[in-house]
Short mmCIF file of C-alpha atoms and ligand atoms in Angstrom, two decimals:
data_model
loop_
_atom_site.label_atom_id
_atom_site.label_comp_id
_atom_site.label_asym_id
_atom_site.label_seq_id
_atom_site.Cartn_x
_atom_site.Cartn_y
_atom_site.Cartn_z
CA MET A 1 0.00 0.00 0.00
CA ALA A 2 2.85 2.31 0.92
CA GLU A 3 4.40 1.67 -2.51
CA ILE A 4 1.16 2.65 -4.25
CA LEU A 5 1.13 5.84 -2.29
CA THR A 6 4.80 6.57 -2.99
CA PHE A 7 5.04 5.57 -6.62
CA ILE A 8 1.57 6.24 -8.01
CA VAL A 9 -0.50 8.64 -5.93
CA VAL A 10 2.22 11.07 -4.98
CA PRO A 11 3.73 11.33 -8.47
CA ALA A 12 0.26 11.61 -9.98
CA LEU A 13 -0.65 14.28 -7.47
CA TYR A 14 2.66 16.04 -8.12
CA LEU A 15 2.06 15.91 -11.87
CA VAL A 16 -1.43 17.31 -11.43
CA LEU A 17 -0.09 20.06 -9.22
CA LEU A 18 2.70 20.72 -11.74
CA LEU A 19 0.10 20.89 -14.50
CA LEU A 20 -1.95 23.33 -12.48
CA TYR A 21 1.22 25.31 -11.77
CA LEU A 22 1.88 25.60 -15.50
CA PHE A 23 -1.18 27.82 -15.71
CA VAL A 24 0.16 30.32 -13.21
CA ALA A 25 3.84 29.97 -14.22
CA PRO A 26 3.62 32.41 -17.18
CA LEU A 27 2.10 35.01 -14.92
CA ILE A 28 4.92 34.56 -12.42
CA ALA A 29 7.51 34.72 -15.21
CA VAL A 30 5.99 37.89 -16.66
CA LEU A 31 5.83 39.51 -13.23
CA ARG A 32 9.46 38.64 -12.53
CA GLY A 33 10.41 39.94 -15.95
CA ALA A 34 8.52 43.19 -15.39
CA ALA A 35 10.20 43.60 -12.03
CA LEU A 36 13.61 43.23 -13.68
CA VAL A 37 12.72 45.68 -16.45
CA SER A 38 11.56 48.22 -13.92
CA GLU A 39 14.66 47.69 -11.76
CA LEU A 40 16.98 48.09 -14.75
CA LEU A 41 15.19 51.24 -15.93
CA TRP A 42 15.55 52.70 -12.46
CA ARG A 43 19.24 51.86 -12.43
CA TYR A 44 19.70 53.43 -15.84
CA LEU A 45 18.16 56.66 -14.56
CA GLN A 46 20.47 56.56 -11.56
CA LEU A 47 23.42 56.03 -13.86
CA LEU A 48 22.26 58.94 -16.01
CA HIS A 49 22.02 61.12 -12.93
CA GLY A 50 25.47 60.04 -11.82
CA VAL A 51 27.17 60.58 -15.18
CA LEU A 52 25.45 63.83 -16.13
CA ARG A 53 24.86 65.51 -12.78
CA LEU A 54 26.82 64.07 -9.86
CA ARG A 55 29.99 63.42 -11.89
CA THR A 56 31.55 61.75 -8.83
CA PRO A 57 34.68 59.64 -9.48
CA GLU A 58 32.77 56.35 -9.62
CA PHE A 59 30.92 57.68 -12.67
CA VAL A 60 34.04 58.78 -14.54
CA THR A 61 35.55 56.37 -17.06
CA VAL A 62 36.88 58.79 -19.70
CA PRO A 63 39.30 61.45 -18.44
CA PRO A 64 37.64 64.88 -18.43
CA TYR A 65 38.72 67.92 -20.50
CA ARG A 66 40.77 69.97 -18.11
CA PRO A 67 40.20 73.72 -18.47
CA ALA A 68 43.56 74.34 -16.81
CA ASP A 69 45.29 72.69 -19.79
CA GLU A 70 43.04 74.35 -22.33
CA LEU A 71 42.66 77.87 -20.84
CA ALA A 72 38.89 77.67 -20.78
CA HIS A 73 35.92 75.39 -20.21
CA ARG A 74 34.61 73.60 -23.25
CA ASN A 75 31.13 74.22 -24.50
CA TYR A 76 29.07 71.11 -23.63
CA PHE A 77 28.42 70.31 -27.27
CA PHE A 78 32.06 70.53 -28.32
CA GLY A 79 33.33 67.35 -26.66
CA PRO A 80 31.85 66.83 -23.20
CA ALA A 81 28.43 65.66 -24.50
CA VAL A 82 30.04 62.88 -26.53
CA ARG A 83 32.28 62.02 -23.60
CA ASP A 84 29.14 61.61 -21.46
CA LEU A 85 27.60 59.34 -24.07
CA ARG A 86 30.73 57.19 -24.12
CA GLN A 87 30.73 56.99 -20.34
CA LEU A 88 27.06 56.03 -20.34
CA LEU A 89 27.69 53.32 -22.90
CA THR A 90 30.59 51.68 -21.03
CA GLN A 91 29.03 51.98 -17.61
CA GLY A 92 25.58 51.01 -18.93
CA ARG A 93 27.00 47.83 -20.45
CA ARG A 94 28.68 46.95 -17.17
CA LEU A 95 25.60 47.77 -15.15
CA TYR A 96 23.39 45.61 -17.37
CA VAL A 97 25.60 42.56 -17.18
CA ARG A 98 26.11 42.97 -13.47
CA SER A 99 22.40 43.45 -12.67
CA VAL A 100 21.19 40.54 -14.79
CA GLU A 101 23.91 38.26 -13.42
CA ASP A 102 23.01 39.25 -9.86
CA ALA A 103 19.34 38.50 -10.46
CA TYR A 104 20.14 35.07 -11.90
CA ARG A 105 22.56 34.34 -9.09
CA ARG A 106 19.95 35.13 -6.46
CA VAL A 107 17.47 32.72 -8.09
CA THR A 108 20.14 30.02 -8.36
CA ASP A 109 21.07 30.43 -4.70
CA ARG A 110 17.58 30.51 -3.33
CA GLN A 111 15.90 27.97 -5.56
CA PHE A 112 18.62 25.54 -6.60
CA THR A 113 21.65 25.62 -4.34
CA ALA A 114 20.11 26.18 -0.93
CA PRO A 115 16.34 26.14 -1.28
CA THR A 116 14.21 26.74 1.80
CA VAL A 117 11.42 24.47 0.50
CA HIS A 118 11.55 21.04 -1.10
CA ARG A 119 13.37 21.00 -4.44
CA ALA A 120 10.28 19.52 -6.08
CA ALA A 121 8.69 22.93 -5.54
CA SER A 122 11.75 25.18 -5.77
CA ILE A 123 13.08 23.83 -9.07
CA PRO A 124 9.93 24.55 -11.17
CA TYR A 125 9.61 27.88 -9.43
CA GLY A 126 13.30 28.64 -10.03
CA LEU A 127 12.97 27.71 -13.71
CA THR A 128 9.95 30.02 -13.98
CA LEU A 129 12.01 32.84 -12.47
CA TYR A 130 14.86 32.08 -14.88
CA LEU A 131 12.41 32.40 -17.74
CA GLY A 132 11.05 35.64 -16.32
CA LEU A 133 14.56 37.07 -15.93
CA GLY A 134 15.36 36.08 -19.51
CA ILE A 135 12.28 37.89 -20.77
CA GLY A 136 13.02 40.95 -18.60
CA ALA A 137 16.64 41.14 -19.72
CA ALA A 138 15.63 40.82 -23.37
CA VAL A 139 12.93 43.49 -23.11
CA THR A 140 15.23 45.91 -21.27
CA LEU A 141 17.83 45.99 -24.03
CA PRO A 142 15.70 47.78 -26.66
CA LEU A 143 14.27 50.06 -23.97
CA TRP A 144 17.74 51.13 -22.88
CA GLY A 145 18.65 51.38 -26.54
CA VAL A 146 15.76 53.78 -27.15
CA LEU A 147 16.71 55.93 -24.13
CA PHE A 148 20.34 56.06 -25.20
CA GLY A 149 19.40 56.64 -28.81
CA VAL A 150 17.14 59.57 -27.95
CA GLN A 151 19.93 61.13 -25.94
CA ALA A 152 22.50 60.52 -28.69
CA LEU A 153 20.14 61.98 -31.27
CA GLY A 154 19.55 65.04 -29.08
CA VAL A 155 23.29 65.48 -28.58
CA GLY A 156 23.88 65.06 -32.30
CA LEU A 157 21.27 67.64 -33.25
CA LEU A 158 22.41 70.11 -30.62
CA THR A 159 26.06 69.60 -31.64
CA VAL A 160 25.19 70.41 -35.22
CA GLY A 161 23.13 73.34 -33.95
CA ALA A 162 26.01 74.59 -31.82
CA ARG A 163 28.45 74.37 -34.71
CA LEU A 164 26.07 76.14 -37.04
CA THR A 165 25.51 78.83 -34.40
CA ALA A 166 29.27 79.28 -34.04
CA LEU A 167 29.65 79.54 -37.82
CA ALA A 168 26.75 81.98 -38.08
CA LEU A 169 28.17 84.12 -35.27
CA ARG A 170 31.61 84.17 -36.88
CA GLY A 171 30.02 85.02 -40.21
CA THR A 172 28.04 87.86 -38.66
CA ASP A 173 31.20 89.14 -37.03
CA ARG A 174 33.04 89.11 -40.35
CA ALA A 175 30.17 90.86 -42.08
CA VAL A 176 30.06 93.55 -39.39
CA MET A 177 33.83 94.00 -39.62
CA ALA A 178 33.58 94.30 -43.41
CA LEU A 179 30.80 96.88 -43.01
CA ARG A 180 33.08 98.83 -40.71
CA GLY A 181 35.67 98.82 -43.45
CA LEU A 182 37.90 96.35 -41.60
CA PRO A 183 37.60 93.16 -43.69
CA ARG A 184 41.21 92.24 -42.94
CA GLY A 185 41.03 93.20 -39.30
CA MET A 186 42.02 96.14 -37.19
CA LEU A 187 45.30 97.98 -37.30
CA CYS A 188 47.85 97.28 -34.59
CA PRO A 189 49.04 100.71 -33.43
CA SER A 190 52.50 99.31 -32.70
CA CYS A 191 53.45 96.99 -35.56
CA PHE A 192 50.89 98.33 -38.08
CA GLU A 193 49.90 94.86 -39.20
CA ARG A 194 46.26 93.98 -39.63
CA VAL A 195 44.94 91.87 -36.75
CA PRO A 196 41.78 89.95 -37.64
CA HIS A 197 41.40 88.40 -34.18
CA PRO A 198 43.32 89.94 -31.30
CA ALA A 199 44.23 87.90 -28.24
CA TYR A 200 42.47 88.86 -25.02
CA ASP A 201 43.60 88.72 -21.43
CA CYS A 202 41.09 87.39 -18.91
CA PRO A 203 39.71 90.51 -17.18
CA ASN A 204 39.91 88.78 -13.81
CA PRO A 205 42.86 90.57 -12.14
CA THR A 206 44.01 87.43 -10.36
CA CYS A 207 43.99 85.35 -13.54
CA ARG A 208 45.14 87.29 -16.60
CA ARG A 209 45.38 84.20 -18.77
CA ARG A 210 45.82 85.24 -22.39
CA HIS A 211 43.28 83.70 -24.75
CA PRO A 212 44.68 83.76 -28.28
CA ASP A 213 41.34 83.27 -30.04
CA ILE A 214 38.07 83.89 -28.25
CA ARG A 215 35.76 83.52 -31.23
CA PRO A 216 32.61 81.37 -30.87
CA GLY A 217 33.47 77.68 -30.99
CA THR A 218 34.83 74.94 -28.77
CA PHE A 219 35.09 77.13 -25.70
CA GLY A 220 31.77 78.91 -25.81
CA LEU A 221 29.31 80.35 -28.28
CA PHE A 222 28.36 83.67 -26.74
CA ARG A 223 30.66 83.74 -23.75
CA ARG A 224 33.75 81.76 -23.00
CA ARG A 225 34.33 80.64 -19.45
CA CYS A 226 37.99 81.10 -18.58
CA ALA A 227 39.64 78.36 -16.54
CA CYS A 228 39.23 80.78 -13.61
CA ASP A 229 35.45 80.77 -14.28
CA HIS A 230 35.38 84.38 -15.42
CA ARG A 231 33.19 84.88 -18.48
CA ILE A 232 34.53 86.66 -21.55
CA PRO A 233 32.31 87.68 -24.49
CA THR A 234 33.35 85.82 -27.62
CA LEU A 235 32.80 88.64 -30.09
CA LEU A 236 33.18 92.40 -30.20
CA LEU A 237 29.43 92.44 -30.88
CA PHE A 238 28.78 91.13 -27.38
CA MET A 239 31.01 93.65 -25.62
CA SER A 240 28.91 96.45 -24.29
CA ARG A 241 30.15 99.99 -24.80
CA ASP A 242 31.53 100.37 -21.29
CA ALA A 243 32.94 96.87 -21.08
CA ARG A 244 35.13 96.81 -24.16
CA LEU A 245 38.14 94.61 -23.65
CA ALA A 246 41.50 95.71 -24.93
CA GLY A 247 42.96 93.02 -27.14
CA HIS A 248 46.57 92.31 -27.89
CA CYS A 249 48.17 92.13 -31.30
CA ALA A 250 48.12 88.53 -32.49
CA HIS A 251 51.40 88.81 -34.39
CA GLU A 252 54.06 86.79 -32.70
CA HIS A 253 56.80 89.41 -32.76
CA CYS A 254 54.48 92.11 -31.41
CA GLY A 255 51.81 91.17 -28.84
CA LYS A 256 51.38 94.82 -27.87
CA PRO A 257 48.01 96.14 -26.67
CA MET A 258 45.42 97.23 -29.20
CA ASN A 259 43.06 100.13 -28.60
CA PRO A 260 40.02 99.07 -26.57
CA ASP A 261 37.87 100.65 -29.29
CA ALA A 262 39.58 98.83 -32.16
CA GLY A 263 37.14 96.79 -34.20
CA HIS A 264 34.09 98.51 -32.80
CA MET A 265 34.16 101.27 -35.39
CA PRO A 266 35.68 102.16 -38.77
CA GLU A 267 39.33 103.12 -38.68
CA LEU A 268 41.14 105.88 -40.45
CA VAL A 269 44.88 106.07 -40.93
CA LEU A 270 46.49 109.44 -41.46
CA PRO A 271 50.26 109.42 -42.15
CA LEU A 272 52.11 112.71 -41.74
CA VAL A 273 55.05 112.95 -44.11
CA GLY A 274 57.64 115.70 -44.09
CA GLY A 275 61.29 116.55 -43.60
CA ARG A 276 62.95 116.99 -40.24
CA ALA A 277 61.49 119.90 -38.25
CA ALA A 278 58.88 120.57 -40.94
CA GLY A 279 56.31 120.75 -38.15
CA LYS A 280 54.69 117.31 -38.17
CA THR A 281 54.57 116.68 -34.43
CA GLN A 282 53.25 120.10 -33.65
CA LEU A 283 50.67 119.86 -36.42
CA MET A 284 49.48 116.52 -35.10
CA ALA A 285 49.08 117.98 -31.62
CA ALA A 286 47.23 121.00 -32.98
CA MET A 287 44.88 118.77 -35.00
CA VAL A 288 43.78 116.86 -31.91
CA LYS A 289 43.60 120.02 -29.83
CA SER A 290 41.48 121.68 -32.48
CA LEU A 291 39.08 118.72 -32.42
CA GLU A 292 38.93 119.04 -28.64
CA ASP A 293 38.10 122.73 -29.02
CA THR A 294 35.32 121.90 -31.49
CA ALA A 295 33.97 119.25 -29.12
CA ALA A 296 33.92 121.77 -26.30
CA ASP A 297 31.84 124.04 -28.56
CA GLY A 298 29.27 121.28 -29.05
CA GLY A 299 30.87 119.57 -32.04
CA PRO A 300 31.54 115.84 -32.36
CA ALA A 301 33.06 114.29 -29.25
CA VAL A 302 36.71 113.32 -29.30
CA ARG A 303 38.73 111.24 -26.87
CA LEU A 304 42.24 109.82 -26.98
CA ALA A 305 42.10 106.09 -27.58
CA ASP A 306 44.83 104.76 -25.31
CA PRO A 307 47.01 105.79 -22.37
CA GLU A 308 50.08 106.42 -24.54
CA SER A 309 48.22 108.77 -26.85
CA THR A 310 46.67 110.55 -23.86
CA ALA A 311 50.07 111.10 -22.27
CA THR A 312 51.63 112.34 -25.53
CA GLN A 313 48.76 114.70 -26.17
CA GLN A 314 48.97 116.13 -22.65
CA VAL A 315 52.60 117.03 -23.12
CA LEU A 316 51.95 118.45 -26.60
CA ASN A 317 48.95 120.49 -25.42
CA GLU A 318 51.20 122.17 -22.89
CA VAL A 319 53.73 122.90 -25.61
CA LEU A 320 50.98 124.46 -27.73
CA GLU A 321 49.67 126.54 -24.85
CA ILE A 322 53.01 127.98 -23.82
CA ARG A 323 53.99 128.27 -27.49
CA GLY A 324 56.97 126.13 -26.70
CA HIS A 325 58.81 123.82 -29.02
CA THR A 326 58.35 120.14 -29.65
CA ARG A 327 61.26 117.75 -29.45
CA PRO A 328 62.42 115.99 -32.61
CA THR A 329 60.49 112.80 -33.26
CA GLN A 330 62.41 109.76 -32.07
CA LYS A 331 63.69 107.51 -34.75
CA THR A 332 62.42 104.48 -32.88
CA LEU A 333 59.44 102.77 -34.42
CA PRO A 334 56.63 105.28 -34.20
CA ARG A 335 53.45 104.42 -32.42
CA ALA A 336 50.13 105.65 -33.70
CA HIS A 337 48.64 108.67 -32.04
CA SER A 338 45.07 107.40 -31.81
CA PHE A 339 41.79 109.02 -30.95
CA VAL A 340 38.10 108.27 -31.25
CA LEU A 341 36.04 110.87 -33.01
CA GLY A 342 32.24 111.13 -32.92
CA ASP A 343 29.46 109.48 -30.95
CA GLY A 344 27.45 106.28 -31.16
CA ARG A 345 27.30 104.91 -34.68
CA ALA A 346 29.34 107.77 -36.11
CA GLU A 347 32.39 106.84 -34.01
CA ARG A 348 35.68 106.45 -35.86
CA LEU A 349 39.08 105.41 -34.61
CA VAL A 350 41.72 107.66 -36.13
CA HIS A 351 45.41 106.73 -36.11
CA VAL A 352 47.76 109.59 -36.91
CA PHE A 353 51.34 108.60 -37.69
CA ASP A 354 54.09 111.10 -37.11
CA THR A 355 57.07 109.41 -38.66
CA ALA A 356 60.59 110.76 -38.55
CA GLY A 357 61.15 112.07 -42.07
CA GLU A 358 64.31 110.07 -42.70
CA ARG A 359 62.38 106.84 -42.47
CA PHE A 360 60.66 107.55 -45.74
CA VAL A 361 63.92 108.42 -47.41
CA ASN A 362 65.80 105.42 -46.15
CA ARG A 363 64.83 102.40 -48.24
CA GLU A 364 65.74 99.78 -45.65
CA GLU A 365 63.35 101.21 -43.15
CA THR A 366 60.19 100.94 -45.14
CA ASP A 367 59.11 97.95 -43.10
CA ALA A 368 58.23 100.33 -40.35
CA LEU A 369 55.82 102.14 -42.62
CA ARG A 370 53.37 99.32 -43.23
CA TYR A 371 50.55 101.50 -42.01
CA VAL A 372 50.56 103.55 -45.20
CA ARG A 373 48.86 100.66 -46.95
CA ALA A 374 45.77 101.38 -44.89
CA ALA A 375 45.78 105.10 -45.57
CA ARG A 376 43.40 106.89 -47.92
CA THR A 377 44.51 110.37 -47.03
CA PHE A 378 48.11 111.51 -46.62
CA VAL A 379 49.40 114.73 -45.12
CA PHE A 380 52.54 116.29 -46.51
CA VAL A 381 53.96 118.91 -44.18
CA LEU A 382 55.84 121.53 -46.14
CA ASP A 383 57.86 124.15 -44.30
CA PRO A 384 58.16 127.06 -46.77
CA MET A 385 61.24 128.26 -44.89
CA ALA A 386 63.05 125.09 -45.97
CA VAL A 387 62.93 126.31 -49.56
CA ASP A 388 65.79 128.58 -50.64
CA ALA A 389 63.49 130.75 -52.75
CA PHE A 390 61.64 131.72 -49.58
CA TRP A 391 64.66 133.63 -48.36
CA THR A 392 65.83 134.96 -51.71
CA ARG A 393 62.87 135.54 -54.02
CA LEU A 394 59.85 136.65 -51.99
CA THR A 395 61.08 140.02 -50.81
CA PRO A 396 63.83 142.34 -52.06
CA GLU A 397 65.69 142.01 -48.79
CA ARG A 398 66.00 138.87 -46.61
CA PRO A 399 62.66 138.26 -44.76
CA ALA A 400 62.62 139.28 -41.11
CA VAL A 401 61.71 135.81 -39.81
CA ASP A 402 63.26 133.69 -37.10
CA GLY A 403 65.11 131.18 -39.24
CA THR A 404 66.09 128.98 -36.32
CA LEU A 405 62.72 127.25 -36.45
CA ALA A 406 63.05 126.45 -40.12
CA SER A 407 63.39 122.92 -41.39
CA THR A 408 66.62 122.33 -43.25
CA VAL A 409 65.33 119.60 -45.53
CA ASP A 410 64.15 120.62 -48.99
CA PRO A 411 60.55 119.34 -49.39
CA GLU A 412 61.42 117.96 -52.83
CA ASP A 413 64.06 115.76 -51.24
CA VAL A 414 61.39 114.20 -49.03
CA PHE A 415 58.40 113.97 -51.32
CA SER A 416 59.80 111.92 -54.21
CA PRO A 417 61.60 109.30 -52.11
CA SER A 418 58.53 109.01 -49.89
CA VAL A 419 56.26 108.38 -52.85
CA GLN A 420 58.77 105.87 -54.20
CA THR A 421 58.77 104.10 -50.86
CA VAL A 422 54.99 103.96 -50.77
CA HIS A 423 55.00 102.54 -54.31
CA THR A 424 57.47 99.81 -53.43
CA MET A 425 55.05 98.72 -50.73
CA GLY A 426 52.50 98.04 -53.43
CA LYS A 427 50.24 100.90 -52.44
CA ARG A 428 48.49 102.74 -55.25
CA LEU A 429 48.03 106.43 -54.73
CA ASP A 430 45.82 107.36 -57.67
CA LYS A 431 42.73 107.12 -55.49
CA ALA A 432 44.39 108.59 -52.41
CA ARG A 433 44.02 112.16 -51.23
CA LEU A 434 46.87 114.44 -50.30
CA ALA A 435 46.60 117.36 -47.92
CA VAL A 436 49.58 119.67 -48.21
CA ALA A 437 50.06 121.64 -44.99
CA VAL A 438 52.26 124.68 -45.59
CA SER A 439 53.37 125.01 -41.98
CA LYS A 440 54.35 127.71 -39.49
CA ARG A 441 51.98 130.28 -40.97
CA ASP A 442 51.89 132.24 -37.68
CA LEU A 443 55.58 133.07 -38.01
CA LEU A 444 54.85 134.86 -41.26
CA ALA A 445 51.72 136.67 -40.08
CA GLY A 446 51.73 140.39 -40.77
CA GLN A 447 54.08 139.96 -43.72
CA PRO A 448 51.72 139.43 -46.68
CA ALA A 449 54.62 139.23 -49.10
CA LEU A 450 55.70 135.96 -47.46
CA LEU A 451 52.29 134.32 -47.72
CA PRO A 452 49.96 133.27 -50.53
CA ASP A 453 47.08 135.63 -51.20
CA PRO A 454 44.56 134.74 -49.86
CA PRO A 455 46.27 132.25 -47.54
CA ASP A 456 43.11 130.19 -47.08
CA ASP A 457 42.58 129.35 -50.72
CA SER A 458 43.93 126.03 -51.99
CA ASP A 459 44.40 127.27 -55.58
CA ALA A 460 46.12 130.44 -54.39
CA ILE A 461 48.54 128.36 -52.32
CA ARG A 462 49.16 126.02 -55.24
CA THR A 463 49.98 128.97 -57.54
CA TRP A 464 52.14 130.58 -54.86
CA LEU A 465 54.15 127.38 -54.35
CA ARG A 466 54.66 127.02 -58.09
CA GLU A 467 55.26 130.61 -59.13
CA ARG A 468 56.80 132.25 -56.08
CA LEU A 469 58.62 129.39 -54.34
CA GLY A 470 59.57 127.71 -57.62
CA LEU A 471 58.20 124.31 -56.56
CA ARG A 472 56.75 123.58 -60.00
CA ASN A 473 58.09 120.04 -60.17
CA LEU A 474 56.94 119.21 -56.69
CA VAL A 475 53.40 120.43 -57.29
CA ARG A 476 53.25 118.62 -60.64
CA ALA A 477 54.45 115.38 -59.02
CA MET A 478 51.79 115.75 -56.32
CA ASP A 479 49.04 116.23 -58.89
CA LEU A 480 50.30 113.28 -60.93
CA GLU A 481 50.62 110.86 -58.06
CA PHE A 482 47.51 111.58 -56.02
CA GLY A 483 43.86 111.46 -56.96
CA GLU A 484 43.07 114.66 -55.12
CA VAL A 485 45.43 117.32 -53.75
CA ARG A 486 44.45 120.17 -51.48
CA PHE A 487 46.66 122.92 -50.08
CA PHE A 488 46.40 124.57 -46.66
CA CYS A 489 48.42 127.14 -44.77
CA THR A 490 48.54 126.04 -41.16
CA ALA A 491 49.61 127.60 -37.89
CA ALA A 492 50.01 124.90 -35.28
CA VAL A 493 49.77 127.25 -32.32
CA ALA A 494 47.25 128.15 -29.66
CA ASP A 495 46.13 131.63 -28.56
CA GLU A 496 46.15 133.06 -25.01
CA ARG A 497 42.88 131.24 -24.24
CA GLY A 498 44.45 127.98 -25.31
CA ARG A 499 42.40 127.73 -28.51
CA VAL A 500 44.10 126.44 -31.61
CA ASP A 501 44.42 128.64 -34.71
CA PRO A 502 41.31 128.38 -36.96
CA SER A 503 43.46 127.31 -39.93
CA ILE A 504 43.85 123.90 -38.25
CA GLY A 505 40.09 123.30 -37.94
CA VAL A 506 39.52 123.60 -41.71
CA PHE A 507 42.52 121.41 -42.42
CA VAL A 508 41.49 118.64 -39.99
CA GLU A 509 37.96 118.63 -41.29
CA TRP A 510 39.19 117.94 -44.83
CA CYS A 511 41.67 115.25 -43.71
CA LEU A 512 39.07 113.32 -41.75
CA ARG A 513 36.34 113.64 -44.35
CA GLY A 514 37.74 110.87 -46.54
N1 LIG B 601 55.47 128.97 -34.62
C1 LIG B 601 55.32 127.75 -35.09
N2 LIG B 601 56.28 126.85 -34.84
C2 LIG B 601 56.10 125.62 -35.33
C3 LIG B 601 54.96 125.25 -36.06
N3 LIG B 601 55.07 123.94 -36.39
C4 LIG B 601 56.25 123.53 -35.89
N4 LIG B 601 56.87 124.51 -35.23
C5 LIG B 601 58.17 124.42 -34.58
O1 LIG B 601 59.07 123.88 -35.50
C6 LIG B 601 59.96 122.98 -34.88
C7 LIG B 601 59.84 121.64 -35.53
O2 LIG B 601 58.52 121.15 -35.35
P1 LIG B 601 58.15 119.63 -35.13
O3 LIG B 601 56.69 119.58 -35.06
O4 LIG B 601 58.95 119.05 -34.04
O5 LIG B 601 58.68 119.07 -36.48
P2 LIG B 601 58.70 117.57 -36.99
O6 LIG B 601 58.35 117.63 -38.42
O7 LIG B 601 57.89 116.73 -36.11
O8 LIG B 601 60.22 117.24 -36.88
P3 LIG B 601 60.93 115.85 -36.61
O9 LIG B 601 60.31 115.33 -35.37
O10 LIG B 601 62.38 116.17 -36.42
O11 LIG B 601 60.70 114.99 -37.79
C8 LIG B 601 59.58 122.95 -33.42
O12 LIG B 601 60.42 123.82 -32.74
C9 LIG B 601 58.16 123.48 -33.40
O13 LIG B 601 57.86 124.16 -32.22
C10 LIG B 601 53.97 126.24 -36.32
O14 LIG B 601 52.94 126.01 -36.97
N5 LIG B 601 54.20 127.46 -35.80
ZN1 LIG B 602 51.24 94.43 -33.51
ZN1 LIG B 603 40.58 83.93 -16.10
#
């Protein structure tokens, strides 16, 4: 009887129970699978949070971009986003394998190795769980794939968007620069080369890292975040009027500071050419002073563009006011005397170059005169007292003028070599304008025989130079070389009230018109 029970009834009962269990087994398997899917999704979100937000060491598998090595923090879509995707992929793969293995191991332990109920019950149950885990693991893969894919697609689209934005911003910048008449960049006031993109120092006083190229791109679209966390606008367009950064010349041999206003407005280059002591320096000072006088009377505003120009002008203003004498221009490489003229949209950055006369005559030195290529208007300073005919032909007896202030260089000896020099630099002059400043007019005041009549008329001055001073060849050469030539008699002096002679105002106005 016991045998019947053991070998027939119990197995039959077990089989019946097993059969009945088969009906609920799928439900158990599906539930276990769903539990695994939900657990894995939860873990994926945690991983996402760790990789994208927490960024703690356990979530780092690819070394980060270090701003200290690169000067600035990268824009998320220029590198870091892809790095995050790679980290997600490696860590996700590991997490998946580990989680699924753990789940299987738990079932094996509890149902097969050390079951708490009889194996006859635990084995079918364990197999059901195995099945459930298999389904769960299989279903999770595409789900994870979709999550990852959506993120990768988003990163891809935003990366393309970021690159297009950077390109568009750079394009806009170039267009604006071209509109300002600076398609090849701004003029370095020290080496006279064109600088399309100056280098900028971080404005943070404790940092001062120099960023060679801050344009929109890898390190920021609108602002770049310096390694010190200070934000720097990436384009001149984004620098507000009172927060203009002063760049530095990008040419290796130079690196000198640019004007803070450079690039924000059109530029005008005005070279002063003339023999030694012709009166260039004093004329330059009087031009700026005259603009300051006009501004004080309600005319266009004017301000010196950099500390060097401000200091020079201060000294020169004093010379003008006490009617003192300027010192000879140093033969070292000249620096532009720069000022900003006008307001708002009408602002212009003007660079006046007072170059020692011998530079133009000396062929080897032409390198230092690169700025003439950017000039549309030239000023030739002509001291009439440097011409022999002034002393011998104008009046029957020798003119009663203080000859110690006279230049000793014949204007003809300066003009032709200067023009030659400009030609060798590949600069065409047929569209350029020439202002001829017949200098030191005040010294001749009260002696009409020594001055053109009237002294304010360009044609009268031209005729006077040709007929009375015998500078026929010089005047002809000027007319031949330049597109437009205009003559002025100038007195670079100030009156008792410190106001510059009116002859300078007319002259400056013409020079800056072009
Ligand atoms: N009275 C008077 N003196 C002038 C005028 N322009 C220049 N001078 C004087 O002439 C001398 C030479 O003038 P500068 O302006 O130094 O001449 P420069 O052409 O710059 O000369 P370098 O620097 O040697 O190339 C100085 O003593 C000036 O004070 C002027 O319009 N009126
Ligand atoms: Zn430079
Ligand atoms: Zn910094």
